[in-house]
Every structure is written in C-alpha cells, then in structure tokens.
Short mmCIF file of N, CA, C and O in Angstrom, two decimals:
data_model
loop_
_atom_site.label_atom_id
_atom_site.label_comp_id
_atom_site.label_asym_id
_atom_site.label_seq_id
_atom_site.Cartn_x
_atom_site.Cartn_y
_atom_site.Cartn_z
N MET A 1 1.10 -1.11 -0.23
CA MET A 1 -0.01 -0.21 -0.02
C MET A 1 1.01 1.09 -0.02
O MET A 1 1.77 1.30 0.68
N ALA A 2 0.42 2.33 -0.82
CA ALA A 2 0.95 3.77 -0.50
C ALA A 2 1.27 4.27 0.61
O ALA A 2 0.21 4.29 1.26
N ILE A 3 2.36 4.69 0.88
CA ILE A 3 2.49 5.47 2.18
C ILE A 3 2.63 7.28 1.25
O ILE A 3 3.45 7.38 0.79
N TYR A 4 1.94 7.86 1.44
CA TYR A 4 1.96 9.35 1.35
C TYR A 4 2.95 10.28 2.13
O TYR A 4 2.76 10.11 3.57
N GLU A 5 3.87 10.98 2.18
CA GLU A 5 4.99 11.67 2.91
C GLU A 5 4.73 13.11 2.52
O GLU A 5 5.09 13.09 1.11
N LEU A 6 4.96 13.72 3.37
CA LEU A 6 5.21 15.28 3.14
C LEU A 6 6.59 15.66 4.29
O LEU A 6 6.00 15.50 5.63
N LYS A 7 7.33 16.06 4.07
CA LYS A 7 8.60 16.55 4.92
C LYS A 7 8.88 18.00 4.59
O LYS A 7 8.98 18.35 3.37
N LEU A 8 8.68 18.29 5.90
CA LEU A 8 8.78 20.08 6.01
C LEU A 8 9.70 20.40 6.98
O LEU A 8 10.07 19.73 8.17
N MET A 9 10.65 21.34 6.61
CA MET A 9 11.68 22.02 7.35
C MET A 9 10.86 22.60 8.37
O MET A 9 10.01 23.46 8.26
N LYS A 10 11.21 22.44 9.47
CA LYS A 10 10.39 22.72 10.84
C LYS A 10 11.69 24.13 11.40
O LYS A 10 11.17 25.20 11.80
N LYS A 11 12.59 23.50 11.37
CA LYS A 11 13.32 24.83 12.00
C LYS A 11 14.98 24.70 11.46
O LYS A 11 15.62 23.62 11.10
N LYS A 12 15.83 25.80 11.05
CA LYS A 12 16.97 26.02 10.88
C LYS A 12 17.66 26.64 11.78
O LYS A 12 17.49 27.67 12.70
N GLU A 13 18.72 25.89 11.97
CA GLU A 13 19.72 26.93 13.17
C GLU A 13 21.04 26.86 12.20
O GLU A 13 21.61 25.99 12.09
N ILE A 14 22.09 27.27 12.95
CA ILE A 14 23.45 27.46 12.49
C ILE A 14 24.39 26.94 14.08
O ILE A 14 24.26 27.63 14.69
N VAL A 15 24.68 25.83 13.69
CA VAL A 15 25.77 25.37 14.71
C VAL A 15 27.25 24.77 13.87
O VAL A 15 27.49 24.59 12.99
N ASP A 16 28.50 25.53 14.81
CA ASP A 16 29.58 25.67 14.41
C ASP A 16 29.67 26.10 12.64
O ASP A 16 30.22 25.32 11.84
N GLY A 17 28.88 26.86 12.57
CA GLY A 17 28.84 27.41 11.26
C GLY A 17 28.34 26.84 9.96
O GLY A 17 28.27 27.22 8.95
N LYS A 18 27.75 25.60 10.21
CA LYS A 18 27.12 25.38 9.17
C LYS A 18 25.62 25.19 9.91
O LYS A 18 25.34 25.47 10.92
N GLU A 19 24.60 25.08 8.67
CA GLU A 19 23.49 24.94 9.13
C GLU A 19 22.85 23.21 9.22
O GLU A 19 23.26 22.45 8.67
N GLN A 20 21.89 23.66 10.27
CA GLN A 20 21.38 22.39 10.49
C GLN A 20 20.05 22.35 10.41
O GLN A 20 19.23 23.83 10.74
N PHE A 21 19.36 21.72 9.91
CA PHE A 21 17.38 21.78 10.00
C PHE A 21 16.84 20.42 10.70
O PHE A 21 17.34 19.39 10.93
N GLU A 22 15.94 21.03 11.12
CA GLU A 22 14.98 19.93 11.92
C GLU A 22 13.85 19.67 11.08
O GLU A 22 13.24 20.86 10.37
N TYR A 23 13.23 18.31 10.57
CA TYR A 23 12.18 18.41 9.77
C TYR A 23 11.00 18.00 10.43
O TYR A 23 10.88 17.04 11.60
N ASN A 24 9.70 18.21 10.12
CA ASN A 24 8.36 17.64 10.55
C ASN A 24 8.03 16.73 9.51
O ASN A 24 7.54 16.98 8.50
N THR A 25 8.24 15.43 9.75
CA THR A 25 7.51 14.32 8.63
C THR A 25 6.22 13.71 8.63
O THR A 25 5.88 13.72 9.59
N ARG A 26 5.14 14.29 8.13
CA ARG A 26 3.86 13.88 8.17
C ARG A 26 3.74 12.40 6.92
O ARG A 26 4.11 12.72 5.90
N LYS A 27 3.45 11.61 7.47
CA LYS A 27 2.76 10.41 6.71
C LYS A 27 1.23 10.16 7.10
O LYS A 27 1.08 10.00 8.17
N LEU A 28 1.03 9.63 5.71
CA LEU A 28 -0.35 8.84 5.65
C LEU A 28 -0.15 7.39 5.09
O LEU A 28 0.11 7.53 3.64
N GLU A 29 -0.95 6.43 5.50
CA GLU A 29 -0.73 5.50 4.63
C GLU A 29 -2.03 5.17 4.30
O GLU A 29 -2.26 4.23 3.47
N PHE A 30 -3.27 5.63 4.29
CA PHE A 30 -4.35 5.86 3.84
C PHE A 30 -5.07 7.08 3.60
O PHE A 30 -4.95 7.88 4.37
N VAL A 31 -5.40 7.16 2.08
CA VAL A 31 -5.95 8.41 1.83
C VAL A 31 -7.32 7.79 1.00
O VAL A 31 -6.91 6.71 0.33
N SER A 32 -8.56 7.89 1.78
CA SER A 32 -9.80 7.64 1.51
C SER A 32 -10.36 8.36 -0.24
O SER A 32 -9.58 9.16 -0.71
N ILE A 33 -11.26 7.71 -0.64
CA ILE A 33 -11.73 7.67 -1.80
C ILE A 33 -12.19 9.27 -2.37
O ILE A 33 -12.24 9.87 -3.36
N LYS A 34 -12.60 9.48 -1.10
CA LYS A 34 -13.59 11.01 -1.24
C LYS A 34 -12.30 12.14 -1.42
O LYS A 34 -12.60 13.08 -2.15
N VAL A 35 -10.72 11.81 -0.87
CA VAL A 35 -10.00 12.65 -0.78
C VAL A 35 -9.62 13.02 -2.55
O VAL A 35 -9.30 13.78 -3.00
N THR A 36 -9.71 11.44 -3.06
CA THR A 36 -9.45 11.00 -4.30
C THR A 36 -9.89 12.24 -5.35
O THR A 36 -9.73 13.05 -6.31
N ARG A 37 -11.65 12.05 -4.89
CA ARG A 37 -12.49 12.68 -5.59
C ARG A 37 -12.49 14.33 -5.42
O ARG A 37 -12.62 15.18 -6.54
N ASP A 38 -12.19 14.22 -3.96
CA ASP A 38 -11.69 16.02 -3.99
C ASP A 38 -10.63 16.60 -5.03
O ASP A 38 -10.70 17.51 -5.35
N ALA A 39 -9.45 15.59 -5.06
CA ALA A 39 -8.60 15.74 -5.54
C ALA A 39 -9.23 16.23 -7.00
O ALA A 39 -8.24 17.12 -8.15
N LEU A 40 -9.81 15.33 -8.02
CA LEU A 40 -10.34 15.64 -8.76
C LEU A 40 -10.84 16.67 -9.20
O LEU A 40 -10.85 17.49 -10.44
N LYS A 41 -11.67 17.20 -8.30
CA LYS A 41 -12.29 18.60 -8.58
C LYS A 41 -11.24 19.75 -8.56
O LYS A 41 -11.62 20.70 -9.28
N VAL A 42 -10.60 19.51 -7.84
CA VAL A 42 -8.90 20.43 -7.66
C VAL A 42 -8.70 20.48 -8.94
O VAL A 42 -7.97 21.84 -9.67
N LYS A 43 -8.27 19.42 -9.89
CA LYS A 43 -7.15 18.55 -11.16
C LYS A 43 -8.57 19.79 -12.20
O LYS A 43 -7.55 20.33 -13.08
N ALA A 44 -9.88 19.48 -11.89
CA ALA A 44 -10.43 20.36 -12.78
C ALA A 44 -10.72 21.85 -12.91
O ALA A 44 -10.57 22.08 -14.00
N GLU A 45 -10.22 22.51 -11.75
CA GLU A 45 -10.12 23.73 -11.41
C GLU A 45 -8.78 24.42 -12.05
O GLU A 45 -9.09 25.17 -12.88
N LEU A 46 -7.41 23.09 -11.94
CA LEU A 46 -6.37 23.98 -12.29
C LEU A 46 -6.61 23.58 -13.77
O LEU A 46 -5.79 24.59 -14.58
N GLU A 47 -7.04 22.48 -14.54
CA GLU A 47 -7.36 22.55 -15.88
C GLU A 47 -7.97 23.74 -16.27
O GLU A 47 -7.26 24.35 -17.37
N LYS A 48 -8.75 24.21 -15.84
CA LYS A 48 -9.88 25.48 -16.23
C LYS A 48 -8.56 26.70 -16.27
O LYS A 48 -8.75 27.30 -16.77
N MET A 49 -8.08 26.66 -14.94
CA MET A 49 -7.27 27.90 -14.77
C MET A 49 -6.06 27.96 -16.17
O MET A 49 -5.68 28.79 -16.47
N ALA A 50 -5.60 26.63 -16.54
CA ALA A 50 -4.49 26.69 -17.40
C ALA A 50 -5.11 26.95 -18.54
O ALA A 50 -3.70 27.37 -19.27
N ASN A 51 -6.08 26.77 -19.12
CA ASN A 51 -6.99 27.01 -20.26
C ASN A 51 -7.08 28.50 -20.27
O ASN A 51 -7.40 28.88 -21.47
N GLU A 52 -6.75 29.68 -19.16
CA GLU A 52 -7.17 31.03 -19.43
C GLU A 52 -6.49 31.27 -20.56
O GLU A 52 -4.88 31.01 -20.38
N LYS A 53 -6.49 32.80 -21.26
CA LYS A 53 -5.51 33.09 -21.64
C LYS A 53 -4.31 33.69 -21.40
O LYS A 53 -3.14 33.44 -21.55
N GLU A 54 -4.04 33.77 -19.85
CA GLU A 54 -2.88 33.97 -19.14
C GLU A 54 -2.77 33.21 -18.10
O GLU A 54 -3.38 34.04 -16.78
N PRO A 55 -2.64 32.20 -18.00
CA PRO A 55 -2.91 31.58 -16.55
C PRO A 55 -2.22 31.76 -15.50
O PRO A 55 -0.81 32.44 -15.38
N ASP A 56 -2.51 32.15 -14.37
CA ASP A 56 -2.04 32.79 -12.83
C ASP A 56 -1.36 31.33 -12.46
O ASP A 56 -2.05 30.91 -11.66
N GLU A 57 -0.17 30.96 -12.77
CA GLU A 57 0.70 29.91 -11.76
C GLU A 57 0.68 30.42 -10.71
O GLU A 57 0.88 28.81 -9.54
N VAL A 58 0.67 31.26 -9.79
CA VAL A 58 0.79 31.50 -8.07
C VAL A 58 -0.57 31.28 -7.57
O VAL A 58 -0.19 30.56 -6.97
N ALA A 59 -1.38 31.52 -8.52
CA ALA A 59 -3.18 30.88 -8.01
C ALA A 59 -3.47 29.26 -8.39
O ALA A 59 -3.71 28.53 -7.38
N MET A 60 -2.76 28.49 -9.16
CA MET A 60 -2.70 27.22 -9.61
C MET A 60 -1.72 26.44 -8.54
O MET A 60 -2.24 25.73 -7.49
N LEU A 61 -0.67 26.83 -8.14
CA LEU A 61 0.10 26.06 -6.99
C LEU A 61 -0.75 26.87 -5.72
O LEU A 61 -0.51 25.37 -4.91
N ASP A 62 -0.96 27.74 -5.60
CA ASP A 62 -1.58 27.98 -4.07
C ASP A 62 -2.71 26.74 -4.10
O ASP A 62 -3.29 26.44 -2.72
N LYS A 63 -3.65 26.63 -4.95
CA LYS A 63 -4.60 25.54 -5.19
C LYS A 63 -4.10 24.32 -4.54
O LYS A 63 -4.78 23.71 -3.78
N GLN A 64 -3.18 23.87 -5.43
CA GLN A 64 -2.61 22.40 -4.83
C GLN A 64 -1.96 22.11 -3.54
O GLN A 64 -2.51 21.64 -2.80
N ILE A 65 -1.24 23.59 -3.30
CA ILE A 65 -0.74 23.53 -1.71
C ILE A 65 -2.08 23.50 -0.63
O ILE A 65 -2.09 23.19 0.32
N GLU A 66 -3.06 24.21 -0.76
CA GLU A 66 -4.00 24.37 -0.11
C GLU A 66 -4.55 23.13 -0.29
O GLU A 66 -4.87 22.71 1.37
N PHE A 67 -4.84 22.09 -1.04
CA PHE A 67 -5.47 20.60 -0.65
C PHE A 67 -4.07 19.89 -0.20
O PHE A 67 -4.78 19.23 0.53
N ILE A 68 -3.05 19.85 -0.44
CA ILE A 68 -2.45 19.51 0.30
C ILE A 68 -2.28 19.59 1.57
O ILE A 68 -2.06 18.52 2.35
N ALA A 69 -2.27 20.75 2.01
CA ALA A 69 -2.48 21.07 3.37
C ALA A 69 -3.43 20.54 4.11
O ALA A 69 -3.17 19.81 5.34
N ASP A 70 -4.79 20.61 3.37
CA ASP A 70 -5.91 19.88 4.20
C ASP A 70 -5.44 18.44 4.10
O ASP A 70 -6.23 17.87 5.55
N VAL A 71 -5.29 17.81 3.16
CA VAL A 71 -5.24 16.31 3.57
C VAL A 71 -3.99 15.83 4.53
O VAL A 71 -4.22 14.89 5.33
N PHE A 72 -2.62 16.52 4.44
CA PHE A 72 -1.64 16.28 6.02
C PHE A 72 -2.32 16.90 7.19
O PHE A 72 -1.65 16.54 8.07
N GLN A 73 -2.98 17.74 7.37
CA GLN A 73 -3.48 18.80 8.26
C GLN A 73 -2.41 19.81 9.16
O GLN A 73 -2.38 19.22 9.66
N VAL A 74 -2.01 20.40 8.06
CA VAL A 74 -1.10 21.04 8.40
C VAL A 74 -1.65 22.42 7.78
O VAL A 74 -2.40 22.11 6.74
N SER A 75 -0.92 23.78 7.85
CA SER A 75 -1.05 25.27 7.51
C SER A 75 -0.42 25.03 6.08
O SER A 75 0.53 24.77 5.68
N SER A 76 -1.13 25.85 5.13
CA SER A 76 -0.50 26.26 3.92
C SER A 76 0.90 26.48 3.98
O SER A 76 2.04 26.72 3.07
N ASP A 77 0.51 27.90 5.19
CA ASP A 77 1.97 28.42 5.57
C ASP A 77 3.09 27.66 5.98
O ASP A 77 4.58 27.34 5.42
N ASP A 78 2.92 26.14 6.50
CA ASP A 78 3.81 25.28 6.96
C ASP A 78 4.63 24.95 5.65
O ASP A 78 5.59 24.21 6.14
N ILE A 79 3.62 24.69 4.83
CA ILE A 79 4.24 24.12 3.41
C ILE A 79 5.24 24.95 2.69
O ILE A 79 6.11 24.60 2.30
N TRP A 80 4.50 26.49 2.78
CA TRP A 80 5.09 27.51 1.88
C TRP A 80 6.91 27.41 2.80
O TRP A 80 7.51 28.06 1.92
N GLU A 81 6.45 27.59 4.03
CA GLU A 81 8.13 27.59 4.47
C GLU A 81 8.55 26.52 4.75
O GLU A 81 10.02 26.79 5.00
N GLY A 82 8.53 25.54 4.64
CA GLY A 82 9.10 24.02 4.85
C GLY A 82 9.34 23.51 3.76
O GLY A 82 10.32 22.59 3.85
N LEU A 83 9.28 24.03 2.60
CA LEU A 83 9.69 23.29 1.32
C LEU A 83 10.86 24.10 0.51
O LEU A 83 10.29 25.06 0.44
N ASP A 84 11.97 23.26 0.28
CA ASP A 84 12.60 24.17 -0.25
C ASP A 84 12.19 24.43 -2.14
O ASP A 84 11.65 24.04 -2.55
N ALA A 85 13.02 25.94 -2.10
CA ALA A 85 12.29 26.42 -3.27
C ALA A 85 12.44 25.62 -4.89
O ALA A 85 11.86 25.96 -5.89
N ALA A 86 13.80 25.14 -4.68
CA ALA A 86 14.05 24.16 -5.87
C ALA A 86 13.30 23.07 -6.25
O ALA A 86 13.22 22.87 -7.25
N THR A 87 12.64 22.61 -5.04
CA THR A 87 12.34 21.03 -5.62
C THR A 87 10.75 21.13 -5.07
O THR A 87 9.86 20.26 -4.86
N GLY A 88 10.15 22.05 -4.09
CA GLY A 88 9.10 22.24 -3.42
C GLY A 88 7.53 21.85 -4.40
O GLY A 88 6.82 21.20 -3.89
N ALA A 89 7.93 22.57 -5.35
CA ALA A 89 6.57 22.66 -6.49
C ALA A 89 6.41 21.37 -6.83
O ALA A 89 5.38 20.65 -7.36
N LEU A 90 7.57 20.87 -7.57
CA LEU A 90 8.12 19.07 -7.85
C LEU A 90 6.97 18.29 -6.87
O LEU A 90 6.54 17.63 -7.46
N LYS A 91 7.25 18.90 -5.49
CA LYS A 91 6.99 17.35 -4.69
C LYS A 91 5.63 17.53 -4.54
O LYS A 91 4.66 16.80 -4.01
N ILE A 92 5.25 18.97 -4.15
CA ILE A 92 3.40 19.16 -4.29
C ILE A 92 2.83 18.53 -5.57
O ILE A 92 2.04 17.84 -5.45
N LYS A 93 3.52 18.87 -6.91
CA LYS A 93 2.88 18.15 -7.94
C LYS A 93 2.93 16.57 -7.62
O LYS A 93 1.97 15.81 -7.77
N ASN A 94 3.95 16.05 -7.28
CA ASN A 94 3.76 14.90 -7.09
C ASN A 94 2.85 13.66 -6.37
O ASN A 94 2.40 13.02 -6.56
N ILE A 95 3.21 14.57 -4.80
CA ILE A 95 1.87 14.21 -3.89
C ILE A 95 0.34 14.06 -4.58
O ILE A 95 -0.28 13.04 -4.59
N PHE A 96 0.34 15.50 -5.05
CA PHE A 96 -0.98 15.43 -5.89
C PHE A 96 -1.59 14.33 -6.60
O PHE A 96 -2.68 13.85 -6.68
N GLU A 97 -0.22 14.45 -7.81
CA GLU A 97 -0.86 13.11 -8.61
C GLU A 97 -0.63 11.47 -8.05
O GLU A 97 -1.65 11.02 -8.60
N GLN A 98 -0.04 11.56 -6.98
CA GLN A 98 0.05 10.24 -6.31
C GLN A 98 -1.39 10.24 -5.43
O GLN A 98 -2.37 8.88 -5.88
N ILE A 99 -1.77 11.07 -5.24
CA ILE A 99 -3.46 11.12 -4.72
C ILE A 99 -4.18 10.89 -5.83
O ILE A 99 -4.95 10.22 -5.53
N LEU A 100 -4.29 11.34 -6.84
CA LEU A 100 -5.18 10.94 -7.59
C LEU A 100 -4.98 9.78 -8.82
O LEU A 100 -5.81 9.20 -9.06
N GLY A 101 -3.86 9.13 -8.12
CA GLY A 101 -3.32 7.65 -8.76
C GLY A 101 -2.89 7.32 -10.03
O GLY A 101 -3.43 6.64 -10.67
N VAL A 102 -2.56 9.00 -10.73
CA VAL A 102 -1.62 8.95 -11.96
C VAL A 102 -0.70 7.86 -11.58
O VAL A 102 -0.46 7.11 -13.11
N GLU A 103 -0.03 7.59 -10.90
CA GLU A 103 1.28 6.68 -11.22
C GLU A 103 0.71 5.15 -11.09
O GLU A 103 1.00 4.38 -12.28
N GLU A 104 -0.49 4.87 -10.65
CA GLU A 104 -0.98 3.77 -10.75
C GLU A 104 -1.58 3.45 -12.18
O GLU A 104 -1.54 2.07 -13.02
N LEU A 105 -2.21 4.66 -12.82
CA LEU A 105 -2.97 4.42 -14.04
C LEU A 105 -1.57 4.51 -15.11
O LEU A 105 -1.98 3.60 -16.14
N GLU A 106 -0.77 4.96 -15.14
CA GLU A 106 0.57 4.99 -15.97
C GLU A 106 1.03 3.52 -15.75
O GLU A 106 1.32 2.90 -16.92
N LYS A 107 0.99 2.86 -14.77
CA LYS A 107 1.58 1.32 -14.55
C LYS A 107 0.59 0.36 -15.36
O LYS A 107 1.18 -0.65 -16.17
N GLU A 108 -0.50 0.53 -15.19
CA GLU A 108 -1.72 0.05 -16.16
C GLU A 108 -1.84 0.53 -17.73
O GLU A 108 -1.41 -0.78 -18.03
N GLU A 109 -1.53 1.73 -17.93
CA GLU A 109 -1.18 1.92 -19.24
C GLU A 109 -0.06 0.89 -20.27
O GLU A 109 -0.07 0.36 -20.88
N GLU A 110 0.93 1.05 -19.23
CA GLU A 110 2.56 0.26 -19.67
C GLU A 110 1.97 -0.90 -19.80
O GLU A 110 2.59 -1.29 -20.96
N LYS A 111 1.34 -1.52 -18.93
CA LYS A 111 1.18 -3.08 -18.85
C LYS A 111 0.20 -3.38 -19.98
O LYS A 111 0.78 -4.42 -21.14
N LYS A 112 -0.63 -2.49 -20.65
CA LYS A 112 -1.16 -2.75 -21.58
C LYS A 112 -0.75 -3.00 -23.02
O LYS A 112 -0.74 -3.53 -24.05
N TRP A 113 0.45 -1.75 -23.08
CA TRP A 113 1.04 -1.42 -24.43
C TRP A 113 2.39 -2.55 -24.22
O TRP A 113 2.64 -3.48 -25.58
N ARG A 114 2.69 -3.35 -23.01
CA ARG A 114 3.62 -4.73 -23.18
C ARG A 114 3.04 -5.97 -23.83
O ARG A 114 3.66 -6.32 -24.38
N LYS A 115 1.78 -5.54 -23.72
CA LYS A 115 1.13 -6.89 -24.42
C LYS A 115 1.17 -7.32 -25.69
O LYS A 115 1.01 -6.38 -26.74
#
C-alpha cells in the first residue's frame, strides 16, 4: 500500500558555522476515495485555470498547496515555509498526482502496451 509523505523543514539553525535543519515529516498510510474525489475537483479547477489566456501559476500552486495542506492537516504556511524552493513545487505536484492515482494509471497503461 502506498504511503503518502510530506517532509517539511521545521527549524533551521547554525551550529559551528554550519546550517542544521529539523524536519517535521507527516505520513499517511491511507487516503480515502473522498480525498481522491476532492483532488479530481481541484484538478478540474487547475485545468480550467491553465486554459485561461494568461494562466495564473501562483494561484494554481496555491490551490494545490491548500489541498495538500488539508490532506496532511498542516497549514499552507507550513508548506510554503517548509519546502525547498528548488524542489517544493515538484514535491507538491508528485503528492497531488499520487493521490489522484496517476502513478497507478500509468503502470496499468504500460502493462497494456507491453501485451
């Protein structure tokens, strides 16, 4: 069974001239089908926003982060401040797709093509 994980930086301090971080990791071993249904609604909203003449990428990321924050029962600010700028958006996207079951669907499609 899939484990959904969100690792957020909680605290940063400098010890002996080196940065040290403390993390808060949230794990979920179960996500209900209702959460997947809600994710499908968010996905539809995101697709609508993406098809606008000038898509608002900030609003789209906000939407995903709000959803993930609800699922993991953390605040949006915890996510904004706890994820690295270089990889944070990708992590959110991956968790969102995992909840949607995209990974499992891709595996099923791959099996069909192999036959």
